[in-house]
XYZ file of C-alpha atoms in Angstrom:
667
model
C -26.069 32.744 -21.872
C -24.233 29.649 -22.970
C -20.411 29.163 -23.231
C -20.558 29.456 -26.929
C -22.763 32.668 -26.856
C -20.136 34.196 -24.586
C -17.335 33.274 -27.073
C -19.203 34.753 -30.006
C -19.911 38.023 -28.153
C -16.552 38.162 -26.558
C -18.311 38.872 -23.184
C -15.888 37.321 -20.900
C -15.622 38.572 -17.317
C -12.668 36.756 -15.685
C -11.461 36.987 -12.059
C -7.990 36.075 -11.182
C -7.194 35.137 -7.545
C -3.512 34.768 -6.405
C -2.620 32.937 -3.232
C 0.477 33.653 -1.037
C 0.261 30.264 0.511
C 1.855 31.774 3.756
C 5.434 32.001 2.409
C 5.356 28.817 0.358
C 4.662 31.014 -2.755
C 5.217 34.595 -1.449
C 8.752 33.675 -0.291
C 9.939 33.423 -3.869
C 7.108 34.947 -6.023
C 6.203 38.655 -5.838
C 2.499 37.829 -5.617
C 1.434 41.480 -5.626
C 3.142 41.976 -9.015
C 1.468 38.928 -10.383
C -1.986 39.894 -9.204
C -1.304 43.510 -10.720
C -0.013 41.953 -14.010
C -3.211 39.811 -14.228
C -5.408 42.883 -14.048
C -3.861 44.165 -17.372
C -4.756 40.910 -19.260
C -7.818 41.105 -21.728
C -11.333 40.358 -20.044
C -9.872 40.282 -16.474
C -12.207 42.433 -14.441
C -10.991 41.780 -11.074
C -7.731 40.457 -9.318
C -7.252 39.478 -5.820
C -4.231 38.503 -3.601
C -4.982 36.479 -0.556
C -2.872 34.744 2.049
C -4.623 31.457 1.976
C -7.107 31.031 -0.914
C -8.131 27.546 0.155
C -9.453 28.825 3.400
C -13.186 29.548 3.994
C -12.539 33.360 3.679
C -10.606 32.718 0.491
C -13.423 30.690 -0.987
C -15.981 33.242 0.114
C -13.944 35.876 -1.557
C -14.248 34.096 -4.945
C -18.025 33.529 -4.432
C -18.680 37.243 -3.619
C -16.698 38.543 -6.539
C -18.439 36.134 -8.854
C -21.807 37.791 -7.819
C -20.461 41.269 -7.456
C -18.585 41.438 -10.836
C -20.788 38.987 -12.645
C -17.720 36.745 -13.329
C -18.131 34.027 -15.850
C -14.633 32.595 -15.532
C -12.392 32.024 -12.523
C -8.614 31.490 -12.385
C -6.840 30.708 -9.192
C -2.960 30.740 -8.988
C -1.897 28.712 -6.036
C -0.721 25.084 -5.230
C -1.059 21.987 -7.084
C -4.457 21.008 -8.628
C -3.920 17.633 -6.852
C -4.259 19.466 -3.490
C -7.194 21.943 -4.028
C -8.652 21.747 -7.459
C -11.724 20.182 -6.017
C -11.921 22.855 -3.453
C -11.936 25.688 -6.008
C -14.225 23.936 -8.309
C -16.773 23.485 -5.397
C -16.395 27.307 -4.588
C -17.045 28.184 -8.262
C -20.139 25.962 -8.381
C -21.448 27.343 -5.173
C -21.101 30.837 -6.694
C -23.595 29.810 -9.481
C -20.917 29.040 -12.189
C -20.423 25.870 -13.876
C -17.406 24.335 -11.978
C -15.521 23.589 -15.239
C -15.337 27.446 -15.997
C -12.480 27.422 -13.590
C -8.721 26.995 -14.267
C -6.057 26.428 -11.633
C -2.439 27.670 -12.025
C 0.183 25.902 -9.999
C 2.738 28.464 -8.982
C 3.830 26.569 -5.879
C 5.284 23.298 -6.920
C 5.930 24.502 -10.532
C 7.335 27.900 -9.645
C 8.229 28.874 -6.164
C 9.547 25.520 -5.014
C 11.699 25.005 -8.073
C 12.989 28.380 -9.010
C 15.726 30.014 -7.121
C 15.770 33.487 -8.548
C 12.822 35.744 -7.437
C 12.664 37.660 -10.590
C 12.463 34.605 -12.730
C 9.934 33.013 -10.422
C 7.688 36.074 -10.690
C 8.053 36.157 -14.482
C 7.226 32.485 -14.695
C 4.204 32.852 -12.575
C 2.991 35.747 -14.749
C 3.407 33.687 -17.841
C 1.410 30.776 -16.381
C -1.355 33.184 -15.259
C -1.525 34.604 -18.726
C -1.825 31.186 -20.218
C -4.595 30.231 -17.871
C -6.558 33.422 -18.567
C -6.320 32.703 -22.239
C -7.170 29.072 -21.807
C -10.193 29.498 -19.562
C -12.076 31.507 -22.289
C -12.571 28.357 -24.280
C -13.612 26.017 -21.440
C -16.891 24.354 -22.017
C -19.685 23.780 -19.544
C -19.213 20.189 -18.573
C -21.457 18.099 -16.358
C -20.044 15.261 -14.180
C -21.969 11.929 -14.517
C -22.722 9.305 -11.771
C -22.908 5.655 -11.957
C -24.481 3.233 -9.342
C -22.208 1.538 -6.854
C -22.285 -2.077 -6.099
C -22.422 -2.324 -2.220
C -20.174 -5.351 -1.941
C -16.517 -4.979 -1.062
C -13.329 -7.124 -1.766
C -10.560 -7.301 0.807
C -7.335 -8.726 -0.576
C -5.133 -10.161 2.351
C -6.104 -11.865 5.471
C -3.538 -10.492 7.951
C -4.521 -8.261 10.894
C -5.196 -5.310 8.535
C -7.388 -7.414 6.164
C -9.345 -8.988 8.952
C -10.046 -5.667 10.729
C -11.146 -4.044 7.515
C -13.323 -6.957 6.724
C -15.039 -7.116 10.050
C -15.586 -3.234 10.112
C -17.301 -3.404 6.710
C -19.273 -6.552 7.454
C -20.462 -5.159 10.891
C -21.855 -2.196 8.901
C -24.036 -4.704 7.081
C -22.208 -4.824 3.708
C -21.234 -7.942 1.963
C -17.482 -8.679 2.012
C -15.274 -11.113 0.175
C -12.019 -11.840 1.894
C -9.378 -13.440 -0.241
C -6.170 -14.798 1.149
C -3.501 -16.693 -0.789
C -2.245 -18.683 2.120
C -4.156 -21.651 3.572
C -5.198 -19.707 6.624
C -5.809 -16.073 7.535
C -3.740 -14.564 10.330
C -0.632 -13.223 8.464
C 2.489 -12.544 10.371
C 0.672 -11.738 13.516
C -0.462 -15.407 13.924
C 3.334 -16.306 14.264
C 4.074 -13.991 17.260
C 3.995 -14.882 20.847
C 3.720 -11.387 22.478
C 3.066 -7.887 21.124
C 4.967 -4.905 22.277
C 4.870 -2.690 24.489
C 2.127 -4.426 26.558
C 3.219 -7.948 25.992
C -0.314 -9.058 25.281
C -0.561 -12.570 23.852
C -0.786 -12.224 20.147
C -2.916 -15.298 19.834
C -5.440 -14.147 22.442
C -6.009 -10.850 20.418
C -5.962 -12.383 16.892
C -7.722 -15.712 17.047
C -11.094 -14.378 18.273
C -11.096 -11.931 15.314
C -10.085 -14.821 12.975
C -13.044 -16.823 14.347
C -15.275 -13.839 13.896
C -14.513 -13.690 10.315
C -15.094 -17.228 9.753
C -18.588 -17.123 11.476
C -19.699 -13.761 10.150
C -22.814 -13.970 7.920
C -21.691 -11.058 5.786
C -18.085 -12.338 5.045
C -17.258 -14.931 2.269
C -13.804 -16.218 3.220
C -11.661 -17.667 0.569
C -8.298 -18.792 1.605
C -5.631 -20.490 -0.721
C -6.900 -18.189 -3.325
C -5.558 -15.522 -5.482
C -6.777 -12.529 -7.604
C -6.588 -13.558 -11.269
C -8.126 -10.601 -13.106
C -9.723 -7.196 -12.347
C -11.915 -5.332 -14.709
C -14.316 -2.391 -14.312
C -14.013 0.926 -12.460
C -14.912 2.518 -9.125
C -18.212 1.208 -7.903
C -18.405 -1.553 -10.457
C -15.330 -3.877 -10.406
C -15.540 -7.350 -11.918
C -12.936 -9.631 -10.154
C -11.943 -13.239 -10.952
C -10.600 -15.071 -8.122
C -8.509 -18.332 -8.616
C -9.262 -20.889 -5.862
C -6.305 -23.344 -5.634
C -7.107 -27.066 -4.865
C -6.620 -28.108 -1.278
C -7.754 -31.619 -2.230
C -10.035 -31.303 0.742
C -13.732 -30.431 0.603
C -13.863 -27.452 2.969
C -17.583 -27.822 3.645
C -17.063 -31.419 4.907
C -13.800 -31.127 6.847
C -14.104 -30.520 10.573
C -10.415 -30.165 11.385
C -10.194 -33.490 13.512
C -6.697 -34.181 12.160
C -7.284 -37.938 11.872
C -6.087 -37.935 8.313
C -2.809 -36.176 9.558
C -2.185 -38.866 12.059
C -3.044 -41.638 9.558
C -0.750 -40.303 6.895
C 1.935 -43.085 5.985
C 4.664 -40.568 6.926
C 4.809 -41.412 10.725
C 6.952 -38.118 11.298
C 7.003 -34.778 9.651
C 9.567 -34.857 6.792
C 9.075 -31.577 4.905
C 9.769 -27.995 5.982
C 7.003 -26.367 7.954
C 6.377 -22.978 6.471
C 4.366 -21.716 9.356
C 7.387 -22.456 11.728
C 9.770 -20.916 9.054
C 11.516 -24.186 8.540
C 12.292 -24.964 12.300
C 10.038 -27.990 12.252
C 8.687 -30.491 9.882
C 5.313 -31.360 8.689
C 3.599 -34.101 6.737
C 2.205 -33.856 3.103
C -1.287 -33.554 4.716
C -1.283 -30.997 7.427
C -3.001 -28.216 9.340
C -0.975 -24.961 9.254
C -1.289 -24.341 12.945
C -3.784 -25.427 15.646
C -5.768 -22.132 15.456
C -5.880 -22.030 11.700
C -8.823 -20.369 10.163
C -10.633 -22.073 8.336
C -9.950 -25.237 10.546
C -9.343 -27.319 7.404
C -6.342 -29.445 6.499
C -4.711 -29.392 2.972
C -2.641 -31.679 0.935
C 0.608 -30.596 -0.576
C 0.871 -32.025 -4.076
C 4.716 -31.413 -4.204
C 5.297 -33.818 -1.249
C 2.265 -36.164 -1.390
C 3.152 -39.754 -2.614
C -0.255 -40.035 -4.422
C 0.753 -37.114 -6.689
C 4.377 -37.940 -6.989
C 4.213 -41.663 -7.472
C 0.437 -42.781 -7.570
C 1.416 -45.590 -5.101
C 0.187 -44.168 -1.833
C -2.012 -46.459 0.455
C -4.282 -43.502 1.015
C -4.622 -44.220 4.736
C -5.936 -40.643 5.092
C -8.958 -41.523 2.904
C -9.798 -44.621 4.883
C -9.977 -42.681 8.278
C -11.941 -39.701 7.074
C -15.475 -40.698 8.000
C -16.971 -37.495 6.168
C -15.321 -38.294 2.922
C -13.623 -34.857 2.832
C -10.544 -35.846 0.924
C -10.788 -35.356 -3.004
C -7.716 -36.080 -4.857
C -9.437 -35.044 -8.236
C -10.029 -31.395 -7.056
C -9.096 -28.770 -9.656
C -8.402 -25.224 -9.434
C -11.590 -23.200 -10.085
C -12.417 -19.648 -10.773
C -15.090 -17.553 -9.203
C -16.343 -14.248 -10.691
C -17.553 -11.477 -8.189
C -18.781 -7.984 -8.609
C -17.822 -5.421 -5.998
C -17.891 -1.736 -5.550
C -14.691 -1.076 -3.653
C -11.527 -2.965 -3.105
C -9.095 -2.823 -0.109
C -5.660 -4.210 -0.557
C -4.006 -5.516 2.676
C -1.390 -7.749 1.219
C 1.245 -7.193 3.895
C 4.971 -7.516 3.711
C 7.871 -9.967 3.664
C 10.809 -10.094 6.036
C 14.300 -9.318 4.727
C 16.441 -12.269 3.664
C 19.756 -11.945 5.643
C 21.488 -14.314 3.237
C 22.087 -11.091 1.398
C 24.441 -9.922 4.112
C 27.024 -12.544 4.185
C 29.202 -11.047 6.944
C 26.432 -11.952 9.455
C 26.829 -15.649 8.898
C 23.150 -16.423 8.407
C 22.993 -19.934 6.729
C 26.615 -20.535 7.636
C 26.655 -20.728 11.462
C 23.726 -22.864 12.928
C 22.975 -20.505 15.827
C 22.444 -17.404 13.784
C 18.654 -16.849 13.701
C 16.250 -14.347 12.131
C 13.982 -12.536 14.537
C 10.858 -14.343 12.945
C 12.521 -17.644 13.783
C 12.969 -16.558 17.448
C 9.261 -15.563 17.438
C 8.384 -19.134 16.776
C 10.910 -20.415 19.310
C 9.423 -18.362 22.061
C 5.823 -19.080 21.188
C 4.141 -21.851 23.248
C 2.833 -23.432 20.114
C 6.067 -23.286 18.238
C 8.526 -26.079 17.534
C 10.070 -26.028 21.048
C 6.832 -25.349 22.957
C 8.097 -21.875 23.945
C 11.682 -22.898 25.068
C 14.540 -20.970 23.739
C 16.983 -23.596 22.517
C 19.953 -23.678 20.141
C 20.298 -26.245 17.268
C 22.001 -28.720 19.647
C 19.316 -28.397 22.260
C 21.114 -26.206 24.804
C 19.858 -23.094 26.319
C 22.026 -19.984 25.225
C 23.736 -18.230 28.113
C 24.675 -15.094 25.976
C 22.651 -13.755 23.116
C 23.415 -10.796 20.626
C 20.590 -9.047 18.868
C 21.637 -7.081 15.818
C 19.329 -4.345 14.983
C 18.688 -2.870 11.390
C 19.565 -5.869 9.301
C 18.444 -4.848 5.903
C 17.246 -1.483 6.983
C 18.999 1.849 6.965
C 21.607 0.634 4.723
C 22.202 1.907 1.191
C 23.342 -1.564 0.202
C 19.933 -3.055 0.996
C 17.166 -0.706 2.059
C 17.787 2.940 2.955
C 14.533 3.238 4.860
C 13.816 2.415 8.615
C 11.480 -0.544 9.104
C 9.918 1.060 12.207
C 9.192 -2.105 14.064
C 12.643 -3.521 14.527
C 13.874 -1.616 17.593
C 10.614 -2.398 19.506
C 10.440 -6.203 18.670
C 14.047 -6.327 19.359
C 13.491 -5.110 22.881
C 10.461 -7.533 23.190
C 12.633 -10.486 22.163
C 15.395 -9.316 24.566
C 12.866 -9.248 27.337
C 11.339 -12.682 26.587
C 14.724 -14.329 26.143
C 16.159 -12.986 29.426
C 12.835 -14.024 31.162
C 13.028 -17.561 30.030
C 16.783 -18.371 29.924
C 18.465 -15.745 32.154
C 21.044 -15.109 29.453
C 23.226 -11.925 28.954
C 21.530 -10.054 26.312
C 23.598 -7.581 23.901
C 21.684 -5.155 21.608
C 23.765 -3.733 18.777
C 21.860 -0.692 17.524
C 22.514 2.274 15.314
C 19.816 4.607 16.855
C 17.041 3.535 19.353
C 13.894 4.469 17.795
C 10.742 4.114 20.252
C 8.146 6.648 19.014
C 4.946 5.266 20.179
C 2.480 5.113 23.292
C 4.288 3.163 26.008
C 7.362 2.498 23.711
C 9.836 4.629 25.422
C 8.731 3.215 28.887
C 9.315 -0.325 27.470
C 12.915 0.670 26.558
C 13.486 1.962 30.047
C 12.238 -1.193 31.375
C 14.837 -3.130 29.449
C 17.477 -0.871 30.783
C 16.360 -1.764 34.413
C 16.424 -5.445 33.492
C 20.146 -5.351 32.883
C 20.098 -5.728 28.998
C 23.271 -4.430 27.339
C 23.019 -1.735 24.723
C 25.925 -1.162 22.336
C 25.672 1.646 19.859
C 27.275 0.687 16.675
C 26.896 -1.168 13.365
C 28.171 -4.722 13.621
C 30.920 -5.341 11.236
C 30.813 -9.260 11.034
C 29.725 -12.280 13.005
C 32.475 -15.029 12.916
C 33.429 -18.163 14.897
C 37.141 -17.333 14.839
C 38.336 -17.736 18.410
C 41.452 -15.505 19.491
C 41.426 -16.584 23.216
C 40.305 -19.775 24.996
C 36.990 -17.982 26.186
C 35.902 -17.659 22.574
C 35.981 -21.332 21.619
C 32.763 -22.625 20.413
C 31.256 -19.206 20.444
C 30.002 -16.664 17.832
C 32.085 -13.566 17.885
C 30.489 -10.251 17.378
C 32.824 -7.483 16.059
C 31.489 -3.967 16.296
C 32.530 -0.363 17.076
C 31.027 1.036 20.245
C 30.504 4.537 19.206
C 29.575 5.765 22.644
C 33.083 4.929 24.087
C 34.926 4.961 20.761
C 36.474 1.518 20.785
C 36.027 -1.626 18.821
C 34.710 -4.573 20.796
C 34.765 -8.290 20.359
C 31.877 -10.002 22.305
C 31.587 -13.826 22.273
C 28.046 -15.182 22.444
C 26.066 -18.456 21.994
C 23.304 -17.215 19.780
C 22.937 -14.339 17.295
C 19.500 -12.890 16.428
C 19.269 -10.724 13.217
C 16.434 -8.185 13.507
C 15.370 -8.234 9.822
C 13.480 -5.298 8.331
C 10.353 -5.248 6.425
C 10.180 -5.422 2.498
C 7.395 -5.249 -0.109
C 6.473 -8.705 -1.423
C 8.412 -9.847 -4.547
C 5.243 -9.878 -6.582
C 4.186 -6.388 -5.526
C 4.866 -5.197 -9.259
C 2.328 -7.867 -10.458
C -0.295 -6.782 -7.893
C 0.333 -3.190 -8.871
C -0.340 -3.813 -12.576
C -3.402 -6.124 -11.690
C -5.034 -3.440 -9.708
C -3.712 -0.511 -11.803
C -2.208 1.259 -8.810
C 1.202 2.752 -8.184
C 4.271 1.655 -6.233
C 7.148 3.569 -4.637
C 10.599 2.579 -5.791
C 10.877 0.276 -2.964
C 7.821 -1.632 -4.024
C 5.482 -0.358 -1.380
C 1.891 0.611 -2.687
C 1.593 4.284 -3.213
C -1.252 6.362 -1.538
C -2.877 9.136 -3.269
C -1.489 11.767 -0.959
C 0.662 10.983 2.155
C -1.440 13.326 4.320
C -4.783 14.086 2.880
C -5.389 10.615 1.267
C -3.194 8.131 3.022
C -5.429 5.055 2.293
C -6.658 6.081 -1.133
C -4.800 5.141 -4.377
C -4.700 6.775 -7.691
C -7.431 4.388 -8.951
C -10.622 5.450 -7.481
C -12.511 2.800 -5.541
C -9.155 0.951 -4.533
C -7.784 1.469 -0.993
C -4.687 0.148 0.762
C -4.198 -0.806 4.459
C -1.314 -2.121 6.515
C 2.236 -2.812 5.756
C 1.739 -3.134 2.025
C 1.853 0.622 2.048
C 4.962 0.728 4.055
C 6.508 -0.628 7.343
C 4.161 -0.063 10.381
C 3.453 -1.645 13.766
C 0.219 -3.544 14.640
C -1.595 -0.536 16.207
C -0.887 1.720 13.058
C -1.866 -1.243 10.850
C -5.238 -1.676 12.587
C -5.881 2.161 12.480
C -5.135 2.304 8.778
C -7.402 -0.701 8.118
C -10.229 1.006 9.862
C -9.613 4.242 7.843
C -9.625 2.131 4.642
C -12.848 0.401 5.642
C -14.383 3.884 6.359
C -13.519 5.196 2.925
C -14.882 2.076 1.296
C -17.984 2.403 3.329
C -18.496 5.971 2.441
C -18.243 5.271 -1.230
C -20.682 2.263 -1.184
C -23.177 3.841 1.306
C -23.767 7.059 -0.946
C -24.858 4.590 -3.601
C -23.238 6.327 -6.582
C -19.888 7.559 -7.913
C -19.443 10.802 -9.595
C -17.297 10.439 -12.766
C -14.939 13.225 -13.819
C -15.796 14.568 -17.237
C -12.151 14.683 -18.322
C -12.901 11.697 -20.518
C -11.950 11.018 -24.064
C -14.372 10.964 -26.896
C -14.285 10.571 -30.661
C -15.448 12.669 -33.550
C -17.268 10.045 -35.482
C -16.879 11.838 -38.806
C -13.098 11.973 -38.536
C -12.511 8.549 -37.083
C -10.971 6.226 -39.749
C -11.482 3.008 -37.681
C -7.723 2.303 -37.538
C -7.964 0.706 -34.046
C -4.718 2.351 -32.893
C -6.345 3.887 -29.725
C -7.800 0.407 -28.689
C -4.442 -1.236 -28.310
C -3.154 1.843 -26.497
C -5.766 2.193 -23.928
C -4.475 1.013 -20.574
C -7.915 0.848 -19.068
C -9.761 -1.068 -21.787
C -12.236 1.866 -22.186
C -12.316 1.743 -26.048
C -14.196 -0.910 -28.198
C -14.631 -1.034 -31.903
C -17.964 -0.673 -33.406
C -17.627 -2.981 -36.580
C -21.039 -1.892 -38.069
C -20.141 1.724 -38.220
C -16.368 1.251 -38.373
C -15.307 3.517 -35.657
C -14.040 3.437 -32.052
C -16.466 3.654 -29.109
C -15.481 5.216 -25.758
C -16.725 3.972 -22.404
C -16.687 7.091 -20.272
C -17.114 5.010 -17.051
C -13.858 3.167 -17.774
C -11.982 6.040 -19.132
C -9.543 7.685 -16.643
C -8.535 10.682 -18.711
C -4.849 9.638 -19.319
C -4.976 11.092 -22.875
C -2.979 8.195 -24.403
C -5.584 7.557 -27.091
C -5.661 11.275 -27.978
C -1.947 11.700 -28.719
C -1.867 8.363 -30.642
C -4.883 9.045 -32.874
C -3.516 9.745 -36.335
C -6.453 11.771 -37.568
C -7.122 13.842 -34.377
C -10.576 12.264 -34.030
C -10.026 11.477 -30.407
C -10.342 14.420 -28.154
C -10.475 14.764 -24.390
C -12.667 16.972 -22.294
C -10.659 19.718 -20.290
C -7.779 19.030 -22.611
C -9.145 19.824 -26.008
C -6.743 20.980 -28.820
C -8.133 24.570 -28.763
C -7.657 24.536 -24.921
C -3.993 23.315 -25.254
C -3.272 25.847 -28.158
C -4.736 28.812 -26.179
C -2.696 27.995 -23.238
C 0.533 27.711 -25.308
C -0.309 30.969 -27.134
C -0.766 32.496 -23.726
C 2.730 31.618 -22.580
C 4.380 32.623 -25.836
C 2.539 35.770 -26.200
C 3.736 36.899 -22.646
C 7.170 35.742 -23.279
C-alpha cells in the first residue's frame, strides 16, 4: 500500500516512543504523562516510554512494535535530530518501513533543558508530540540517492597536521594534493627547537616527514599557493588553486644557494619571516636550510629587478640550470577531489595589544616564538640565548597567558602556553644558568608526562609566582634595578605585591585563529566559532567533520592544541576522508528543493538567493532547474519563491501546516 493509498483510506497506524534520556528529559518532563497523552491521539495504536531509546534495546523496541502492531508511521520524542535522527531512521528502515515515515520530536534541547517549570515542560512536550503525530501522516516515501566519489583528496595547509593527514591518505594508495600558502611546508613546528615534554628535537621529528611528502608518488605538493575557488559537493569538489610566482622554475632548482650568495646584496637587509624578524635575509633566499621543497624564491617587494629594473642579475649568471625566470606569472590549476581536509593552523597573539607589557618598547621583551628561534641551533644566534646587545641574560621572567584567559583579549585558554613556558624555562636555564621566574595564573599540565615535566622544573630551581603581571617597566626605584626590566605583580600565594628586576622578559603568547579565517570559512562554506576557529559538526560525536559534507578539519584551525593532539586529529580527519572515498559513493539526503514547473514563473529570484549555486535557469522552458547533488536543503529558495513553486522534501507546505495545526489544536 503506498503512502497516498494510506492517506485516502485513513489507514494510519502510528507508534509513539518517548525517551527518558536518563534524567535529561525525565528530570523536567513527566514522560509517562506524555506517553499516555500520545495514546489518545488519532491513529496512534501504541505508545512506549523507555529510558534510552537510542540504545540497542530501544531500537529493537521500535522494530518489534512495527511488526507486531503493523505500524506504518513512527514518532520518537527524545533529543536533538542532530544527535540521533539517523539512528532512528535506520531502526525504522530495518523494521521494513520507508525511513522517511519517521518524525523526531526534540523534547530535550527544546523542552527539558530550557523550561524551568515541570508542568509547562510537560505541556509543551505534549504539544510537540501532537504536532509530530499530525505531521507524520503526510510524509512521503522518499528515497536517498547516491553519487560517485572522486577518490582524490585535497589537504589545505602544510603544518604538522596537513603533513600527517596527507601522508596517511597517500600511504593508503590515494592521490593527495597538498596546498600550502607559505614557500615551504612545516608550519610553526619547523621553528621549534625541542618539543615538550620529552624534549625531542623538533626538526628530527618533522623533517623526515617533510621529505616523505616531497618524495611520495601519491602526493602533489604545491607550496606558495592558495585556494581561489571551491565548487561542487561531497565526493565531487572542483577546486581552483592559485600558484603564486616564485620566479624560480621548481623543476630545475636544486637548492644549491649559489644564486643567494651571488646576489648583489652582500648581506641580508630585509626582515626574515622565518626567524620572526630576528635576522635579515636577501631578496632571493631559502626560507630555512631544511625547507621543503628545497627551492629558493625571489621577493618582488625587495628585489631590485622588480623595483628599479637596474639589477645586474648576478643570480642569473651563476645559475647553471637556468632556473631563474623573472617573467613568471601566477597560474591557476583546477583539480577535482572527493574530500577536503582543512589544516590551516593558527597565528600567535600580537602582544602589542597589551601595552603594559612593553613589547616593542623595551628591546629585551620577547615573544615566546622569538625565543624559540633564539634557542634553535639553526636560528639567528645558533642556539645561544642572547639579548639585543649580545649579552647573556642573568635573570629572565616568563609571563604566562598573554592574550589568553583575559576578557580584554581572548577568554579561552590556549592550552599549550604553560607547557611551552616550562620548556623554554628549562632550555634557557640549561644554556645560560639564569634565574628564571614564571608568572602564572594557574598551572595547567594535563597530558601524558606533563605533570612530571612540571615537577622536574621545580627541582631545577625555577621560581614560580602565582599572579597576573600588572606591568613591565624600566623605572628603577633602587640602584639594583638600574638597567633592568621591572616586573610588578601580586603573588597571590603569599598575598603581597612584588617587584622583580630581570634582564629579559618572555611573553607566552596564546594562539588565535588566522585573520582570514572568515574568508576561508566562506570559501569552503563551513562554520566558525565566535573566536574564529573552524567549527566541528559535533564536539564529541563528529569532532573532525564540518557541517559541509566531505570537508573535514584537523589541527589548530579547529582550536588551540598541542602537537600530539594535532597529529591525532589529523589522523582522524584522514580516516574520515578515506572512509568516504573508499566506499565509492555518497548518499544524498532527499531533503532537497524542487520546483513545480507549472507554477514557476521564471522570475529567477531563487537563483540569486541560493548559497550553494544549486539552481540554474532553463531559458528554453523559462523555469528554474534544481541540482539535487548541490542542494543542501537550506530552504532559502522555498521561502523566497513568490509563486510557491519551490518546495522542499521533508518540509513541504502541507507538512508544515499539519505541524502547526497539531500545536494549535492541542493548545
